Coordinates of C-alpha atoms and ligand atoms in Angstrom, one line a residue:
M184 CA -76.8 109.7 159.9
A185 CA -76.6 105.9 160.2
R186 CA -80.0 104.2 160.1
S187 CA -80.0 103.0 163.7
A188 CA -78.9 106.4 164.9
A189 CA -81.7 108.0 162.8
A190 CA -84.1 105.5 164.4
A191 CA -82.9 106.3 167.8
A192 CA -83.4 110.0 167.3
L193 CA -87.1 109.5 166.4
R194 CA -89.7 110.5 169.0
L195 CA -93.4 110.3 168.6
H196 CA -95.4 113.5 169.9
A197 CA -99.0 112.6 169.8
F198 CA -102.1 114.7 170.3
P199 CA -104.4 113.1 172.7
D200 CA -107.3 112.4 170.2
Q201 CA -106.2 109.3 168.1
S202 CA -105.5 106.6 170.7
S203 CA -105.9 103.3 168.8
F204 CA -104.0 104.5 165.8
T205 CA -101.3 106.1 167.9
A206 CA -100.9 103.1 170.2
S207 CA -100.6 100.8 167.2
L208 CA -98.0 103.2 165.5
A209 CA -96.0 103.2 168.8
K210 CA -96.2 99.3 169.1
H211 CA -95.0 98.9 165.5
L212 CA -92.1 101.3 166.1
G213 CA -91.4 99.7 169.5
R214 CA -91.3 102.9 171.3
D215 CA -93.4 105.1 173.6
T216 CA -95.4 108.2 172.7
T217 CA -95.1 111.5 174.5
A218 CA -98.2 113.5 174.8
I219 CA -98.8 117.0 173.5
D220 CA -100.8 119.0 175.8
L221 CA -103.6 120.9 174.5
H222 CA -105.4 123.8 176.3
R223 CA -108.3 125.8 174.7
F224 CA -108.7 129.3 176.1
P225 CA -112.2 130.7 176.7
D226 CA -112.0 132.7 173.6
G227 CA -111.4 129.6 171.6
E228 CA -107.5 130.1 171.0
S229 CA -105.4 127.1 171.5
L230 CA -102.2 126.5 173.5
V231 CA -100.2 123.5 172.8
R232 CA -97.2 122.3 174.9
V233 CA -94.8 119.6 173.8
Q234 CA -93.0 117.6 176.3
L235 CA -89.2 117.9 176.4
P236 CA -86.9 116.8 175.3
A237 CA -88.1 117.0 171.6
G238 CA -86.9 114.1 169.4
R239 CA -84.0 115.1 167.0
H240 CA -86.6 113.8 164.5
A241 CA -89.8 114.8 166.0
V242 CA -93.0 113.1 164.8
V243 CA -96.3 114.9 165.4
V244 CA -99.1 112.4 165.3
R245 CA -102.7 113.7 164.6
T246 CA -105.3 113.0 162.2
L247 CA -107.1 115.9 160.8
D248 CA -110.8 115.3 160.5
H249 CA -112.9 118.1 161.7
P250 CA -109.7 120.1 160.6
N251 CA -110.0 123.7 161.3
A252 CA -108.7 123.9 165.0
K253 CA -106.6 120.9 164.5
L254 CA -104.6 122.2 161.5
L255 CA -103.6 125.3 163.4
E256 CA -102.6 123.2 166.5
V257 CA -100.4 121.0 164.4
L258 CA -98.7 124.1 163.1
L259 CA -98.1 125.4 166.6
A260 CA -96.8 122.0 167.7
A261 CA -94.2 121.9 164.8
D262 CA -93.1 125.4 165.9
A263 CA -92.7 124.3 169.6
L264 CA -90.6 121.2 168.5
R265 CA -88.3 123.2 166.4
R266 CA -87.6 125.8 169.2
A267 CA -87.1 122.8 171.5
G268 CA -84.3 121.5 169.3
A269 CA -85.8 119.2 166.6
A270 CA -83.8 119.2 163.5
R271 CA -86.5 117.4 161.5
V272 CA -90.3 117.5 162.1
T273 CA -92.6 115.0 160.4
L274 CA -96.4 115.2 160.4
V275 CA -98.2 111.8 160.6
A276 CA -101.7 112.8 159.6
P277 CA -103.6 109.5 158.6
Y278 CA -106.4 111.7 157.3
L279 CA -105.3 114.8 155.3
P280 CA -108.2 117.4 154.9
Y281 CA -109.0 119.9 152.1
M282 CA -107.7 117.7 149.4
R283 CA -111.0 117.7 147.6
Q284 CA -110.9 121.4 147.1
D285 CA -108.4 120.9 144.4
K286 CA -109.9 123.3 141.9
I287 CA -111.9 126.5 141.9
F288 CA -115.3 125.1 141.3
H289 CA -117.0 128.4 141.4
P290 CA -115.6 131.9 140.9
G291 CA -114.6 133.7 144.1
E292 CA -113.6 130.4 145.7
P293 CA -110.0 129.7 147.0
L294 CA -107.8 126.8 146.0
S295 CA -108.1 125.3 149.5
Q296 CA -105.8 122.3 148.7
H297 CA -103.0 124.6 148.0
V298 CA -103.6 126.9 150.9
V299 CA -103.4 123.9 153.4
A300 CA -100.4 122.3 151.7
R301 CA -98.5 125.7 151.7
S302 CA -99.0 126.0 155.5
L303 CA -97.9 122.4 156.2
R304 CA -94.8 122.7 153.9
Q305 CA -93.6 125.6 155.8
A306 CA -94.0 123.9 159.1
F307 CA -93.0 120.3 158.3
D308 CA -90.1 118.5 156.6
Q309 CA -92.4 115.8 155.5
V310 CA -96.2 114.7 155.8
L311 CA -97.2 111.2 155.9
T312 CA -100.9 110.4 155.2
L313 CA -103.1 107.5 153.9
E314 CA -105.0 107.6 150.7
A315 CA -105.0 111.4 150.2
H316 CA -107.9 112.3 148.1
L317 CA -106.0 113.3 144.8
H318 CA -108.0 113.8 141.9
R319 CA -106.4 116.4 139.7
I320 CA -102.8 115.7 140.7
T321 CA -101.4 112.2 140.7
S322 CA -98.9 112.4 143.5
L323 CA -98.9 114.2 146.9
Q324 CA -95.4 115.3 146.3
E325 CA -96.6 117.8 143.6
I326 CA -97.9 120.0 146.6
L327 CA -96.1 118.6 149.7
P328 CA -92.9 116.8 150.7
G329 CA -93.8 113.4 152.0
K330 CA -96.0 110.5 150.9
S331 CA -99.7 109.4 150.5
L332 CA -99.5 105.7 151.6
S333 CA -101.9 103.1 150.1
A334 CA -104.6 101.3 152.1
A335 CA -105.1 99.0 149.2
P336 CA -103.3 96.0 150.6
A337 CA -105.0 96.1 154.0
V338 CA -108.4 96.6 152.4
A339 CA -107.7 93.7 150.0
A340 CA -106.8 91.5 152.9
W341 CA -110.1 92.2 154.6
V342 CA -112.0 91.4 151.5
N343 CA -110.0 88.2 151.1
K344 CA -110.8 87.2 154.5
H345 CA -114.4 88.4 155.0
A346 CA -115.8 88.5 151.4
P347 CA -113.8 86.3 149.2
G348 CA -114.7 86.4 145.6
A349 CA -117.1 89.3 146.0
L350 CA -117.5 91.9 143.4
V351 CA -115.3 95.0 144.5
V352 CA -117.4 98.1 143.5
G353 CA -116.2 101.7 143.5
P354 CA -118.9 104.4 143.2
D355 CA -117.1 106.7 140.7
S356 CA -114.5 106.6 138.0
E357 CA -112.1 108.6 140.2
S358 CA -111.8 105.5 142.5
T359 CA -110.7 103.3 139.5
P360 CA -106.9 103.1 140.4
W361 CA -107.6 102.4 143.9
V362 CA -110.4 99.9 143.3
R363 CA -108.5 98.0 140.8
A364 CA -105.5 97.7 143.2
V365 CA -107.7 96.4 145.9
A366 CA -109.5 93.9 143.6
R367 CA -106.2 92.6 142.1
A368 CA -104.6 92.1 145.5
A369 CA -107.8 90.3 146.7
D370 CA -108.1 88.3 143.4
S371 CA -111.5 89.6 143.0
P372 CA -113.7 91.0 140.1
W373 CA -114.3 94.8 140.1
L374 CA -116.4 97.5 138.7
V375 CA -116.7 101.3 139.0
G376 CA -119.8 103.4 138.6
T377 CA -120.3 106.8 137.1
K378 CA -121.4 109.4 139.8
Q379 CA -122.8 112.8 139.3
R380 CA -122.9 114.9 142.4
R381 CA -125.7 117.5 142.5
G382 CA -125.2 118.7 146.0
D383 CA -123.7 117.9 149.4
R384 CA -126.3 115.2 150.0
R385 CA -127.5 114.5 146.4
V386 CA -125.6 112.1 144.0
A387 CA -126.7 109.8 141.1
I388 CA -124.8 106.7 140.4
E389 CA -125.1 104.3 137.4
F390 CA -123.3 101.0 136.9
L391 CA -122.8 100.1 133.3
D392 CA -121.5 96.7 132.2
F393 CA -122.9 95.1 135.2
E394 CA -123.0 91.4 135.4
A395 CA -125.2 89.7 138.0
V396 CA -123.6 88.8 141.3
T397 CA -124.9 88.0 144.6
H398 CA -122.2 89.6 147.0
A399 CA -120.6 92.9 146.4
V400 CA -118.1 95.2 148.5
L401 CA -118.4 98.8 148.0
V402 CA -115.1 100.4 148.7
D403 CA -114.5 104.2 148.8
D404 CA -111.8 106.4 150.1
I405 CA -114.1 108.7 152.2
A406 CA -117.6 108.4 153.8
S407 CA -118.9 111.8 155.0
S408 CA -122.5 112.2 154.6
G409 CA -122.8 108.5 153.5
V410 CA -124.9 109.3 150.6
T411 CA -122.5 108.0 148.0
L412 CA -122.3 104.6 149.6
A413 CA -126.2 104.5 150.1
V414 CA -127.1 105.4 146.6
A415 CA -124.5 103.0 145.3
A416 CA -125.9 100.2 147.5
R417 CA -129.5 100.9 146.5
E418 CA -128.5 100.8 142.8
L419 CA -126.7 97.4 143.5
Q420 CA -129.8 96.1 145.2
R421 CA -131.9 97.1 142.1
R422 CA -129.6 95.1 140.0
G423 CA -130.3 92.1 142.2
V424 CA -127.2 92.0 144.5
R425 CA -128.3 90.4 147.8
R426 CA -125.3 90.9 150.1
I427 CA -123.6 94.3 150.2
D428 CA -120.7 95.2 152.5
A429 CA -118.8 98.6 152.5
V430 CA -115.2 99.3 153.3
V431 CA -114.0 102.9 153.6
V432 CA -110.6 104.3 154.4
H433 CA -111.5 107.5 156.2
A434 CA -114.7 107.3 158.5
I435 CA -115.6 110.9 158.5
F436 CA -119.2 109.9 159.0
A437 CA -121.3 113.0 159.7
P438 CA -124.2 112.3 162.2
A439 CA -126.6 109.6 160.8
A440 CA -124.2 108.7 158.0
K441 CA -123.6 105.2 159.1
Q442 CA -127.3 104.5 159.7
R443 CA -128.0 105.9 156.3
I444 CA -125.8 103.4 154.8
H445 CA -127.2 100.5 156.7
R446 CA -130.8 101.7 155.7
A447 CA -129.8 101.4 152.2
G448 CA -129.1 97.7 152.7
V449 CA -125.3 97.6 153.6
R450 CA -124.8 94.6 156.0
R451 CA -121.3 95.5 157.4
V452 CA -119.5 99.0 157.3
I453 CA -115.9 98.8 158.1
S454 CA -113.1 101.4 158.0
C455 CA -109.4 101.8 158.5
N456 CA -108.2 103.5 161.7
S457 CA -107.1 106.6 160.1
I458 CA -110.1 108.5 161.9
A459 CA -111.1 106.9 165.2
H460 CA -114.7 105.5 164.7
E461 CA -116.8 102.6 165.9
S462 CA -116.5 101.1 162.3
N463 CA -112.6 100.8 162.6
G464 CA -111.6 97.2 161.6
I465 CA -108.6 97.7 159.6
D466 CA -105.4 98.9 161.2
C467 CA -103.0 100.9 158.8
A468 CA -100.4 102.1 161.4
A469 CA -97.9 99.5 160.1
Y470 CA -97.6 101.4 156.9
F471 CA -96.7 104.5 158.7
A472 CA -94.2 102.7 161.0
A473 CA -92.4 101.3 157.7
A474 CA -92.3 104.8 156.2
L475 CA -90.9 106.3 159.2
R476 CA -88.2 103.6 159.4
R477 CA -87.3 104.3 155.9
Ligands
R5P636 C1 -115.5 111.7 146.4 O1 -115.1 111.9 145.3 C2 -115.1 110.7 147.5 O2 -114.4 109.7 146.8 C3 -116.2 110.1 148.3 O3 -117.0 109.4 147.4 C4 -117.1 111.2 148.8 O4 -116.3 112.1 149.5 C5 -118.1 110.6 149.8 O5 -118.9 111.6 150.3 P1 -120.3 111.4 150.9 O6 -120.3 110.3 151.8 O7 -120.6 112.7 151.5 O8 -121.2 110.9 149.7

C-alpha cells in the first residue's frame, strides 16, 4: 500500500480514559479519534463497543496503568475491530504493564511479562509503547512485534530548559543507558546509584563516585510508591545537594507517593503524559505519531 493510502486507512479508536495524550496524538496525526464505548456489568464483566466503520488500519489507544481490567478490554476491542473489517490492528499503550515481572523471582510465580506479551501478540499486529521497563531483555521485539519508543529526547529537552547543567541522576544501575541518553542529549553530567530493593516500600540507595553539586535532577522510568525517588533524594541531600527535581516517564503514583517525594526534599516532580496525572509536563505523543506514520 502506498504511504498516503496507508495513512488514509489509519483510524484512531480510543478508550475514554487518556484524554490529553489521545488529543495530542490525534492533533499530531491530523485526524479525529473515535471513542470506544465501555460498559461494566454489575458482575464486573466488561462490554466494549467500537464505532463503525473500523479503520483498515485500526489503532487502539489506551494506556495500561492499573492494568487488569484494561488489558482484557483492549483484547476485546481488537477482536471487535477485526470482526468489523480491520486488516491491521495496532495497540498504542504509552504505559505497558507487567514488564517488571520478567523473571521468576520466587518458586511458584508465573513469568508475567511473557503471559501478557503472549496475549497481546495474539490480538495485535504491533504494540507501540514508551520506555517499556526492559531489564533482562534488551528489545521489546524479543517478546512482542512493535516498538518501545524512547522518552530520552523529551526528558532531555525538559532538563535543558528547566535545569540546565544540573547533574542527571538515575537511582539504579538498570537505568544507566537511559540516564546516559538523557544526560548526553541535555549536555549534562550524570551519575547512577546502586539500589537494593528489600520490599515493596523499602529500598536502599548509594551514590559512589559522587562529586559535589548544588542542583540534581533525578530521572526514572517509573514512580510507583515513590520510595525510590524519596530515598534517592534523601541520599543526595545528605551529600549536600540543595536543589533536587525529579522527572519520571510513567506517573503510576500510588496514593501519597507524590507527597512522599516532595517530603524528601524534591522541589518539582514532572512526568511524561503516558499516564494522565497532575504532574504531566512532557508530551510524548509526537513520538507515537511519527511511529504510526512510518
Ligand atoms: C525499578 O526498577 C524502576 O525503574 C523504578 O525505580 C521503580 O519501579 C520505582 O518504584 P517505586 O516508586 O515503588 O520505588
